[in-house]
């Protein structure tokens, strides 16, 4: 997958306007770069025959029935529109971080979530939204009715970063609200205070139930140690009392330590059958969607 | 206008130099690290020491400004500042020998030479004492920032020169003028020389004020109706419109003929304008051929022209002498004494006098003939304001201490990784 040169960087995309416009722009760009439409129903059930009408696709003509009846009949299929999905967006204090000249992680995650909601509702899935910041909140239960996308976008626009709740509780609450097998997409920086143990355990529970879990990790290049930063006393927004004086240019092992943490977490998640996709806030959102597409599984 | 002056201005220089120290310190001192958010801070290894570098911008600019302000205010307080009234312009002081102070013509003569606005100060007790008191008198008796000094006395070099050369140089570092006056005793001893005869040519009922001024100057003055009646007078003042030929023949006979403004058809009153006497060289004002500009108004317009005529001279002036006599009685006698003198080859009072070289050199003072800056000579009491600078310096010191303490707390917090209070 290559990045089209005319895709907007996230910081410019954010200036387009509201999430509705941004999501539409992103989805258009995402779809335009694909060789075939990604919109494929979750499953096709045979629903019966009807008489052939002028213009019907000849591929759907049931020739066996024609041989028996000397009349043209076409097969009709019913798409299974009953996939229920939760988008879980991390709204803790660390997601409010934006590197100099960049877009805040929460904003980036909201744009990705808006585009995913747009796409999944377009395929007939029911999509809900849950967030965790000060506490876990089920913002909108999965629905597929007309107008539900607007409700999701409004809820995403209203998100503000704060608090230090863990992702595990949000995963458990969302999974409990899925009556049958569904899909959970987690958008978070995955900076768990326990090193990710509770998160991995929740992922395991979800996978045991048969739900699909995709973790989209959102991080900025500066946090990953890929961009130099001047000397400062650095502090975690979720633990502001403790500051570490350092100059990130001088600390070459910093990037390696960050990478090691995420690599280990990814291994643990994948070992339970969850998918892990690393997103960077400086890469176009369309690329994030393509990586989501590659990781998606049909149930 | 009030202006500040400093009794010990070198302290100001010391204060400016002292501010270099905090400036240099703020450029090289290590900066305490600023707090910045980073969600992945748990992966950062703390670094033991911040580097010391020479930076282009001093850190903690407000603290640096407070320190510099403290040093400058302290230096200003040590420099003994005072508020004194502002001075401007140039004034003339005439030191009048008290032995001849009763002679009113001497004062007239003083103002005639030094200017109508000259401050005449009688002195007694000798020249040395007068010389010592002169700087303080110049500061107290005038509001000018530069002063020219004159002596009005009968020059007795035997009393002046011995032992006063050093004092002369220290007390008044510029040339001084001399307005010679005859000592009354000498005048009494000399045979009564006839005062110059003068005639005022005017119409009926006019010219009396001018005649009275001439008499006050010691002239034997009379009022006449025609130039012919003025024959024999040394000074002829013409207020009326008369025949030029008659006046020319009077001048050729040796008289100084002074034509007033009315006679020329132009009339300006002295009281409304100033008048400056220039020497025969006459500077930037163009004069017609054969005539010299010998007086100018303060706006630069020609006030009087003089041309030699035979043994005498003719002075044309645009001054309405008759009206000026009534409108500016204080200045009129001096004016009248100066204008005829414009016919003389030079109006330099020093060069004119029968002085020997030593006397001239004493008056010249060995320095440029320029007015003296009064403030350079004397110390005016004024209003001392040093204590206010000291109070301001203490206030700066308090603010500096408070800010330094806060900065130190912040640095300790950053080092230990705790949030500052």
XYZ file of C-alpha atoms in Angstrom:
720
model
C 0.000 0.000 0.000
C 1.493 3.285 -1.004
C 0.455 6.704 0.145
C -1.079 8.859 -2.535
C 0.780 12.189 -2.736
C -2.453 14.146 -2.742
C -3.715 12.830 0.574
C -3.988 15.546 3.200
C -1.750 15.342 6.265
C -3.870 15.082 9.411
C -3.043 18.593 10.603
C -4.446 20.055 7.385
C -7.337 17.599 7.247
C -8.401 18.783 10.667
C -8.878 22.277 9.288
C -11.474 21.192 6.738
C -14.269 21.667 9.175
C -16.560 19.390 11.126
C -16.152 15.623 11.454
C -18.928 14.973 8.925
C -17.052 16.711 6.139
C -13.729 15.274 7.217
C -15.108 11.730 7.372
C -16.662 12.014 3.933
C -13.413 13.356 2.493
C -11.413 10.576 4.073
C -13.750 7.816 2.948
C -13.818 9.190 -0.584
C -10.045 9.224 -0.666
C -9.872 5.792 0.862
C -12.320 4.227 -1.572
C -10.783 5.935 -4.576
C -7.488 4.209 -3.937
C -8.847 0.749 -3.834
C -9.027 -1.643 -6.771
C -12.335 -3.074 -5.710
C -15.005 -1.846 -3.422
C -14.470 -2.870 0.152
C -18.149 -2.958 0.729
C -18.983 -6.588 0.837
C -21.737 -7.840 2.932
C -20.893 -9.893 5.904
C -22.644 -12.806 4.347
C -25.157 -13.621 1.578
C -28.228 -15.818 2.181
C -30.405 -17.190 -0.643
C -33.754 -15.516 -0.271
C -35.746 -16.908 -3.216
C -36.554 -16.430 -6.949
C -38.381 -13.757 -8.794
C -39.323 -13.331 -12.445
C -36.657 -11.948 -14.729
C -37.064 -8.281 -15.598
C -35.427 -6.274 -18.346
C -31.968 -5.157 -17.113
C -31.330 -7.859 -14.530
C -27.804 -9.235 -14.434
C -27.745 -12.444 -16.542
C -25.272 -13.935 -14.109
C -28.046 -14.221 -11.537
C -30.406 -16.127 -13.839
C -31.095 -19.563 -12.445
C -30.481 -21.636 -15.639
C -31.468 -24.902 -13.996
C -34.908 -23.542 -13.253
C -35.082 -22.230 -16.823
C -34.343 -25.718 -18.072
C -37.198 -27.073 -15.967
C -39.746 -24.310 -16.537
C -38.753 -22.584 -19.769
C -39.057 -19.313 -17.905
C -36.392 -16.925 -16.768
C -36.025 -16.530 -13.027
C -33.265 -14.655 -11.130
C -31.892 -15.609 -7.738
C -32.285 -13.093 -4.947
C -29.902 -12.861 -1.975
C -30.288 -11.250 1.400
C -27.257 -9.523 2.884
C -26.713 -10.230 6.529
C -26.842 -6.735 8.029
C -26.765 -7.859 11.588
C -23.064 -7.334 12.380
C -22.839 -5.166 15.493
C -19.675 -3.217 16.123
C -18.368 -1.022 18.888
C -15.912 1.773 18.312
C -14.079 2.387 21.581
C -12.172 5.692 21.685
C -9.591 6.400 24.389
C -10.282 9.843 25.848
C -7.830 9.775 28.758
C -5.495 12.698 29.498
C -2.629 11.270 27.462
C -4.770 11.357 24.323
C -4.956 15.145 24.588
C -1.259 15.373 23.676
C -0.342 16.993 20.357
C 3.266 17.301 19.281
C 4.378 20.747 18.050
C 2.764 21.371 14.661
C 0.738 18.207 14.886
C -2.797 17.098 15.603
C -3.937 15.876 19.014
C -4.148 12.081 19.326
C -7.786 12.240 20.433
C -8.652 14.288 17.373
C -6.826 11.846 15.114
C -8.595 8.903 16.736
C -11.940 10.698 16.365
C -11.355 11.223 12.641
C -10.440 7.545 12.169
C -13.486 6.494 14.204
C -15.733 8.804 12.166
C -14.443 7.360 8.901
C -14.836 3.788 10.182
C -18.379 4.515 11.299
C -19.113 5.997 7.889
C -17.793 2.887 6.133
C -19.348 0.286 8.427
C -22.747 1.926 8.431
C -22.459 2.060 4.657
C -22.134 -1.714 4.589
C -25.182 -2.104 6.778
C -23.400 -2.832 10.059
C -24.728 -1.466 13.300
C -22.119 0.751 14.920
C -21.943 2.018 18.478
C -19.527 4.331 20.291
C -17.971 3.923 23.730
C -15.329 6.087 25.351
C -13.187 5.971 28.482
C -11.580 8.942 30.157
C -12.658 9.760 33.694
C -14.831 6.641 33.447
C -16.249 4.275 30.815
C -19.200 5.722 28.928
C -21.398 4.026 26.326
C -22.091 7.089 24.175
C -24.304 5.373 21.548
C -25.453 1.765 21.317
C -24.895 0.007 17.984
C -27.549 0.973 15.481
C -27.768 1.031 11.722
C -30.732 3.298 11.177
C -30.590 6.402 9.082
C -29.332 9.364 11.038
C -27.257 7.263 13.431
C -24.012 8.387 11.789
C -24.879 11.960 12.701
C -25.379 10.949 16.349
C -22.000 9.225 16.377
C -20.255 12.213 14.850
C -21.828 14.606 17.349
C -20.649 12.399 20.218
C -17.129 12.246 18.748
C -16.979 16.036 18.350
C -17.857 16.481 22.013
C -15.009 14.331 23.322
C -12.483 16.020 25.607
C -9.338 14.357 26.965
C -9.071 13.826 30.703
C -8.859 11.131 33.363
C -6.870 7.893 33.500
C -9.342 5.063 33.157
C -8.023 1.815 31.692
C -9.001 0.306 28.337
C -9.831 -3.085 29.862
C -13.003 -1.847 31.557
C -14.222 -0.295 28.315
C -13.582 -3.511 26.400
C -15.484 -5.540 28.973
C -18.465 -3.183 29.006
C -18.659 -3.123 25.220
C -18.338 -6.859 24.932
C -21.107 -7.343 27.501
C -23.343 -5.155 25.359
C -22.838 -7.318 22.272
C -25.625 -9.951 22.247
C -23.885 -12.063 19.684
C -20.583 -12.134 17.902
C -19.561 -8.719 16.870
C -16.591 -6.474 16.276
C -14.730 -4.202 18.661
C -12.340 -1.565 17.345
C -10.190 0.058 20.024
C -8.561 3.428 19.195
C -6.034 4.249 21.918
C -2.391 5.057 22.605
C -2.359 1.832 24.695
C -0.183 3.487 27.369
C -1.504 1.358 30.203
C -0.245 1.991 33.707
C 0.039 -1.748 34.433
C 2.022 -2.420 31.268
C -1.040 -3.724 29.467
C -1.823 -6.813 31.611
C -5.499 -6.015 32.188
C -5.904 -4.986 28.573
C -4.503 -8.271 27.313
C -6.725 -10.207 29.717
C -9.803 -8.353 28.464
C -8.725 -9.019 24.879
C -8.459 -12.686 25.688
C -11.994 -12.729 27.131
C -13.349 -11.012 24.035
C -11.687 -13.472 21.725
C -12.925 -16.401 23.738
C -16.486 -15.175 23.219
C -15.803 -15.112 19.487
C -15.877 -11.345 19.033
C -13.450 -9.698 16.648
C -10.969 -7.273 18.260
C -8.830 -4.758 16.385
C -6.527 -2.458 18.380
C -5.537 0.689 16.492
C -2.645 2.250 18.395
C -2.463 6.039 17.946
C 0.874 7.694 18.741
C 2.800 10.781 17.623
C 6.360 10.614 16.299
C 7.708 12.649 19.214
C 6.257 10.227 21.747
C 7.779 7.377 19.774
C 11.193 9.032 19.919
C 11.245 9.496 16.154
C 11.413 13.263 16.327
C 13.941 15.238 18.435
C 12.681 17.442 21.223
C 14.614 20.054 23.240
C 15.637 19.717 26.844
C 12.734 19.817 29.258
C 11.406 18.231 32.396
C 9.018 15.724 30.772
C 5.904 14.584 32.605
C 3.026 12.211 31.796
C -0.239 14.194 31.651
C -1.901 11.338 33.572
C 0.803 11.588 36.300
C 1.801 15.261 36.311
C 3.561 15.227 39.666
C 6.541 13.326 38.412
C 8.810 15.020 35.859
C 11.984 13.679 34.268
C 14.530 16.265 33.099
C 16.117 15.128 29.843
C 16.932 16.124 26.317
C 15.363 13.653 23.912
C 18.007 14.285 21.255
C 20.567 12.821 23.611
C 18.512 9.801 24.667
C 18.872 7.471 21.674
C 17.582 4.470 23.583
C 14.291 6.215 24.283
C 12.858 5.268 20.874
C 13.968 1.685 21.362
C 12.299 1.479 24.779
C 9.022 2.787 23.369
C 9.207 0.399 20.431
C 9.932 -2.543 22.716
C 6.883 -1.778 24.837
C 4.537 -1.698 21.882
C 6.103 -4.698 20.205
C 5.600 -6.737 23.354
C 2.014 -5.564 23.702
C 1.313 -6.349 20.051
C 2.708 -9.850 20.471
C 0.529 -10.480 23.490
C -2.598 -9.193 21.760
C -1.953 -11.162 18.616
C -1.318 -14.288 20.648
C -4.965 -14.114 21.669
C -6.120 -13.564 18.118
C -6.610 -9.806 18.335
C -5.293 -7.586 15.630
C -2.912 -4.731 16.307
C -2.298 -1.829 13.907
C 0.185 0.970 14.729
C -0.978 4.390 13.527
C 1.022 7.605 13.602
C -0.586 11.019 13.878
C 1.570 12.360 11.073
C 0.370 9.870 8.459
C -2.757 10.475 6.356
C -5.898 8.941 7.834
C -6.646 7.110 4.590
C -3.566 4.980 5.207
C -4.881 4.110 8.638
C -8.074 2.909 7.051
C -6.243 0.721 4.587
C -4.366 -0.904 7.405
C -7.672 -1.462 9.176
C -9.012 -3.029 6.027
C -6.056 -5.371 5.834
C -6.550 -6.422 9.441
C -10.296 -6.870 9.240
C -11.689 -10.290 9.268
C -15.088 -11.468 8.189
C -16.738 -13.362 10.943
C 11.436 73.718 33.769
C 13.108 71.443 36.307
C 16.150 69.403 35.361
C 18.120 66.777 37.301
C 21.823 67.320 37.952
C 24.262 64.907 39.570
C 26.871 66.004 42.089
C 29.019 62.892 41.564
C 28.250 61.724 38.019
C 31.040 59.110 37.999
C 28.777 56.883 40.097
C 26.437 56.675 37.112
C 29.258 55.287 34.996
C 30.045 52.817 37.757
C 26.402 51.745 37.810
C 26.336 51.153 34.072
C 29.519 49.081 34.255
C 28.145 47.112 37.195
C 25.131 45.989 35.161
C 27.479 44.039 32.908
C 27.943 41.458 35.651
C 24.332 40.210 35.890
C 24.000 40.368 32.102
C 26.977 38.052 31.668
C 25.740 35.750 34.449
C 22.325 35.448 32.837
C 23.911 34.530 29.537
C 26.051 31.681 30.870
C 24.079 30.316 33.810
C 22.378 27.016 33.228
C 18.733 27.206 32.452
C 16.374 25.220 34.619
C 14.467 22.848 32.362
C 10.939 23.846 31.490
C 8.164 21.345 32.179
C 6.624 19.817 29.095
C 4.023 17.053 28.693
C 4.947 13.749 27.073
C 2.663 10.723 27.571
C 5.608 8.330 27.001
C 7.702 10.079 29.673
C 7.950 6.800 31.615
C 10.436 5.614 28.962
C 12.723 8.669 29.343
C 15.979 8.232 31.223
C 16.692 11.229 33.494
C 19.835 13.135 32.582
C 22.144 14.038 35.511
C 23.190 17.584 34.606
C 21.899 20.213 32.290
C 24.540 21.576 29.978
C 26.007 25.021 30.505
C 26.065 27.000 27.310
C 26.552 30.558 26.341
C 23.261 31.616 24.885
C 22.354 34.595 22.817
C 19.297 35.402 24.860
C 19.665 35.801 28.628
C 17.369 33.533 30.580
C 14.794 34.859 32.998
C 14.712 38.311 31.486
C 12.463 39.834 34.197
C 14.952 38.825 36.918
C 17.830 40.261 34.914
C 15.956 43.544 34.456
C 15.256 43.722 38.185
C 18.929 43.227 38.994
C 20.060 45.834 36.486
C 17.428 48.284 37.737
C 18.633 47.780 41.331
C 22.256 48.510 40.397
C 21.381 51.553 38.292
C 19.088 53.043 40.938
C 21.698 52.477 43.642
C 24.325 54.177 41.484
C 21.962 57.070 40.803
C 21.361 57.480 44.544
C 25.146 57.568 45.175
C 25.584 60.192 42.432
C 23.882 62.833 44.620
C 21.057 63.793 42.278
C 19.269 67.103 42.716
C 16.468 68.807 40.902
C 17.342 72.331 39.860
C 15.453 74.897 37.830
C 16.155 74.704 34.149
C 18.327 77.259 32.501
C 18.431 78.524 28.990
C 19.920 81.296 26.961
C 22.866 83.609 27.560
C 22.975 86.447 30.058
C 25.396 89.308 30.646
C 26.660 90.214 34.091
C 28.397 93.515 34.677
C 30.473 93.767 37.843
C 30.219 97.393 38.784
C 32.987 98.905 40.832
C 31.227 100.227 43.937
C 33.567 103.210 44.066
C 31.816 104.590 40.997
C 28.414 102.975 41.489
C 26.773 106.274 42.315
C 27.508 107.506 38.822
C 24.217 106.792 36.984
C 25.872 107.279 33.657
C 28.068 104.288 34.481
C 25.040 102.036 34.665
C 23.725 103.491 31.470
C 27.073 102.911 29.906
C 27.049 99.335 31.223
C 23.731 98.562 29.609
C 24.750 100.334 26.468
C 27.713 98.006 26.035
C 26.562 94.775 27.633
C 22.959 94.992 26.558
C 19.782 96.358 28.030
C 19.103 93.088 29.881
C 22.518 92.958 31.533
C 22.514 92.259 35.263
C 24.567 94.949 36.948
C 26.036 93.846 40.271
C 27.993 96.335 42.364
C 31.083 94.911 44.033
C 33.362 96.152 46.706
C 36.210 94.682 48.630
C 38.520 94.330 45.684
C 38.757 92.514 42.385
C 39.857 89.194 43.873
C 36.802 88.920 46.052
C 34.562 89.856 43.151
C 36.232 87.209 41.028
C 35.683 84.519 43.690
C 32.013 85.415 44.089
C 31.345 85.751 40.383
C 30.451 82.075 39.628
C 27.882 81.906 42.431
C 26.466 85.281 41.443
C 26.159 84.106 37.851
C 24.179 81.058 39.004
C 21.965 82.924 41.442
C 21.252 86.132 39.604
C 20.481 84.697 36.187
C 18.402 81.824 34.784
C 20.647 81.499 31.749
C 22.834 78.470 31.158
C 25.721 80.571 29.878
C 26.968 83.938 31.036
C 29.266 86.640 29.716
C 31.047 88.705 32.334
C 32.059 92.305 32.188
C 33.904 94.666 34.519
C 32.740 98.227 34.722
C 35.587 99.965 36.428
C 38.455 102.294 35.942
C 41.217 99.943 34.957
C 43.963 99.966 37.587
C 46.166 97.128 36.545
C 48.435 97.583 39.477
C 45.543 96.407 41.675
C 44.325 93.670 39.360
C 47.226 91.677 38.146
C 49.436 90.711 41.111
C 48.403 87.345 42.570
C 45.105 87.005 40.689
C 46.186 85.112 37.595
C 45.510 81.652 39.105
C 42.243 82.781 40.618
C 41.332 84.358 37.334
C 41.813 81.067 35.479
C 39.927 79.027 38.067
C 36.994 81.327 38.733
C 36.097 82.327 35.205
C 37.501 80.220 32.360
C 36.553 82.599 29.582
C 37.298 86.067 28.295
C 35.847 88.965 30.227
C 34.912 92.378 28.958
C 35.882 95.734 30.307
C 33.665 98.805 30.231
C 36.005 101.556 31.220
C 34.721 104.275 33.469
C 36.610 107.284 34.723
C 37.208 107.218 38.406
C 35.315 110.096 40.026
C 38.493 111.304 41.664
C 40.237 111.362 38.332
C 37.297 113.085 36.791
C 37.251 115.621 39.559
C 40.959 116.227 39.207
C 40.840 116.644 35.487
C 39.801 119.956 34.087
C 36.155 119.975 33.162
C 36.225 118.854 29.604
C 33.239 120.078 27.728
C 30.678 117.331 27.204
C 30.045 116.647 23.570
C 27.639 119.103 22.089
C 24.587 117.676 20.503
C 21.721 119.049 18.543
C 18.349 117.520 17.912
C 16.748 118.608 14.682
C 13.023 118.250 15.138
C 9.765 119.981 14.474
C 8.000 122.203 16.920
C 7.157 120.516 20.201
C 9.121 117.381 19.338
C 12.537 116.076 20.303
C 12.400 116.950 23.976
C 12.647 113.357 25.153
C 15.628 112.757 22.932
C 17.261 115.952 24.140
C 16.728 114.920 27.772
C 18.342 111.557 27.132
C 21.349 113.223 25.570
C 21.678 115.518 28.568
C 21.547 112.481 30.847
C 24.447 111.073 28.882
C 26.436 114.199 29.564
C 25.936 115.972 26.288
C 25.251 119.640 25.934
C 22.101 119.150 23.912
C 19.700 121.589 22.305
C 16.678 121.259 20.059
C 16.775 123.093 16.705
C 14.380 123.517 13.823
C 16.798 123.311 10.880
C 20.107 121.557 10.130
C 21.788 124.925 9.731
C 21.158 125.668 13.393
C 22.949 122.399 14.294
C 26.284 123.557 12.863
C 29.097 123.072 15.360
C 27.489 120.162 17.244
C 29.493 116.969 17.464
C 26.370 114.846 17.358
C 23.328 115.770 15.300
C 20.206 113.702 15.744
C 17.637 114.289 13.029
C 14.049 113.360 13.784
C 12.489 115.328 10.977
C 12.551 114.957 7.236
C 15.320 117.287 6.036
C 17.494 118.079 3.056
C 20.247 115.531 2.571
C 22.726 118.159 1.313
C 22.643 120.034 4.568
C 23.226 116.843 6.555
C 26.095 115.788 4.295
C 27.874 119.104 4.807
C 27.452 118.777 8.610
C 29.023 115.316 8.476
C 31.907 116.487 6.318
C 32.607 119.116 8.928
C 33.178 116.325 11.466
C 29.777 115.738 13.005
C 28.151 112.374 13.514
C 24.720 112.664 11.961
C 22.171 110.164 13.206
C 18.969 109.945 11.209
C 16.037 108.532 13.117
C 13.339 106.313 11.659
C 10.939 109.075 10.851
C 13.498 110.705 8.686
C 13.798 107.582 6.624
C 10.127 106.950 6.377
C 10.554 103.640 8.255
C 9.778 103.465 11.903
C 10.278 100.582 14.328
C 10.101 101.024 18.005
C 12.873 99.630 20.141
C 10.469 98.379 22.763
C 8.929 95.914 20.338
C 12.160 94.482 18.944
C 15.671 93.834 20.126
C 18.639 95.451 18.479
C 22.081 93.998 18.118
C 25.079 96.115 17.442
C 27.519 94.557 15.094
C 31.052 95.586 14.448
C 32.199 97.227 11.278
C 32.760 93.866 9.644
C 28.952 93.412 9.722
C 28.165 89.840 9.041
C 25.432 88.200 7.077
C 23.363 91.248 6.200
C 24.053 92.840 2.832
C 24.842 96.527 3.001
C 24.705 98.984 0.133
C 28.040 100.057 -1.282
C 29.879 102.472 0.883
C 27.812 101.746 3.988
C 28.266 99.248 6.794
C 25.503 97.547 8.704
C 26.200 98.453 12.257
C 23.017 97.336 13.972
C 20.435 94.644 13.300
C 17.093 93.733 14.732
C 16.802 90.417 16.503
C 14.949 89.049 13.468
C 17.974 89.882 11.326
C 16.629 92.973 9.632
C 19.002 95.883 9.235
C 18.521 98.439 11.992
C 21.272 100.924 11.158
C 23.725 101.663 8.406
C 26.779 103.876 8.811
C 28.894 105.477 6.160
C 31.899 107.710 6.515
C 31.424 111.212 5.173
C 34.433 113.475 5.234
C 35.614 113.903 8.800
C 32.349 112.586 10.222
C 29.792 109.944 9.422
C 26.138 109.496 8.752
C 24.139 106.795 10.496
C 20.796 105.818 8.981
C 18.609 103.942 11.413
C 15.161 102.500 11.082
C 14.452 103.236 14.722
C 11.795 105.794 15.489
C 13.904 107.650 17.992
C 11.186 110.027 19.086
C 8.674 107.307 19.807
C 11.266 105.011 21.342
C 12.260 107.703 23.801
C 8.776 107.569 25.299
C 8.034 103.895 24.745
C 11.330 102.484 26.031
C 12.805 105.025 28.362
C 15.027 102.527 30.153
C 16.766 101.350 27.019
C 16.791 104.626 25.149
C 19.861 106.223 26.657
C 21.928 103.109 26.064
C 20.747 102.933 22.498
C 21.565 106.551 21.961
C 25.001 106.034 23.398
C 25.712 103.089 21.111
C 24.414 104.178 17.768
C 26.708 107.123 17.193
C 29.587 104.930 18.333
C 28.878 102.696 15.350
C 30.835 105.137 13.234
C 33.964 104.154 15.094
C 36.240 101.723 13.251
C 35.702 98.987 15.815
C 33.291 98.377 18.598
C 35.432 95.881 20.446
C 35.519 97.413 23.908
C 38.689 95.646 24.873
C 40.685 96.538 21.775
C 39.555 100.152 22.070
C 40.914 100.707 25.500
C 44.319 102.090 26.363
C 45.356 98.709 27.776
C 48.766 97.247 27.748
C 49.378 93.709 26.618
C 49.293 92.321 30.148
C 45.923 93.861 30.801
C 44.491 92.544 27.574
C 45.828 89.095 28.272
C 44.276 89.144 31.756
C 40.902 90.037 30.340
C 41.211 87.525 27.545
C 41.864 84.840 30.192
C 43.779 82.589 27.838
C 40.560 80.815 26.882
C 38.057 81.084 24.076
C 35.921 84.205 24.222
C 32.724 82.315 24.767
C 30.033 82.553 27.446
C 30.665 80.291 30.397
C 28.424 77.315 31.212
C 27.032 78.283 34.570
C 26.558 74.747 35.788
C 30.208 74.013 35.161
C 31.141 76.708 37.668
C 28.770 76.498 40.545
C 26.814 73.998 42.536
C 23.181 74.910 42.840
C 21.516 73.621 45.953
C 18.356 72.387 44.290
C 16.139 69.668 45.724
C 18.077 66.525 46.673
C 16.307 63.393 45.424
C 18.924 60.776 46.219
C 16.782 59.237 48.947
C 14.007 58.472 46.476
C 16.437 56.641 44.228
C 17.537 54.671 47.287
C 13.946 53.729 48.108
C 13.397 52.631 44.515
C 16.615 50.592 44.648
C 15.434 48.833 47.811
C 12.095 48.061 46.160
C 13.927 46.507 43.201
C 16.044 44.489 45.621
C 12.920 43.114 47.324
C 11.329 42.151 44.020
C 14.564 40.552 42.893
C 14.787 38.519 46.077
C 11.184 37.326 45.697
C 11.676 36.286 42.110
C 14.996 34.581 42.813
C 13.394 32.562 45.593
C 10.536 31.501 43.340
C 12.947 30.511 40.601
C 15.025 28.472 43.024
C 11.907 26.615 44.178
C 10.985 25.871 40.571
C 14.474 24.594 39.809
C 14.405 22.287 42.823
C 11.007 20.961 41.763
C 12.186 20.289 38.222
C 15.292 18.517 39.493
C 13.376 16.282 41.863
C 10.603 15.765 39.340
C 7.871 17.172 41.513
C 5.361 19.783 40.442
C 6.313 23.300 41.625
C 4.133 24.689 44.448
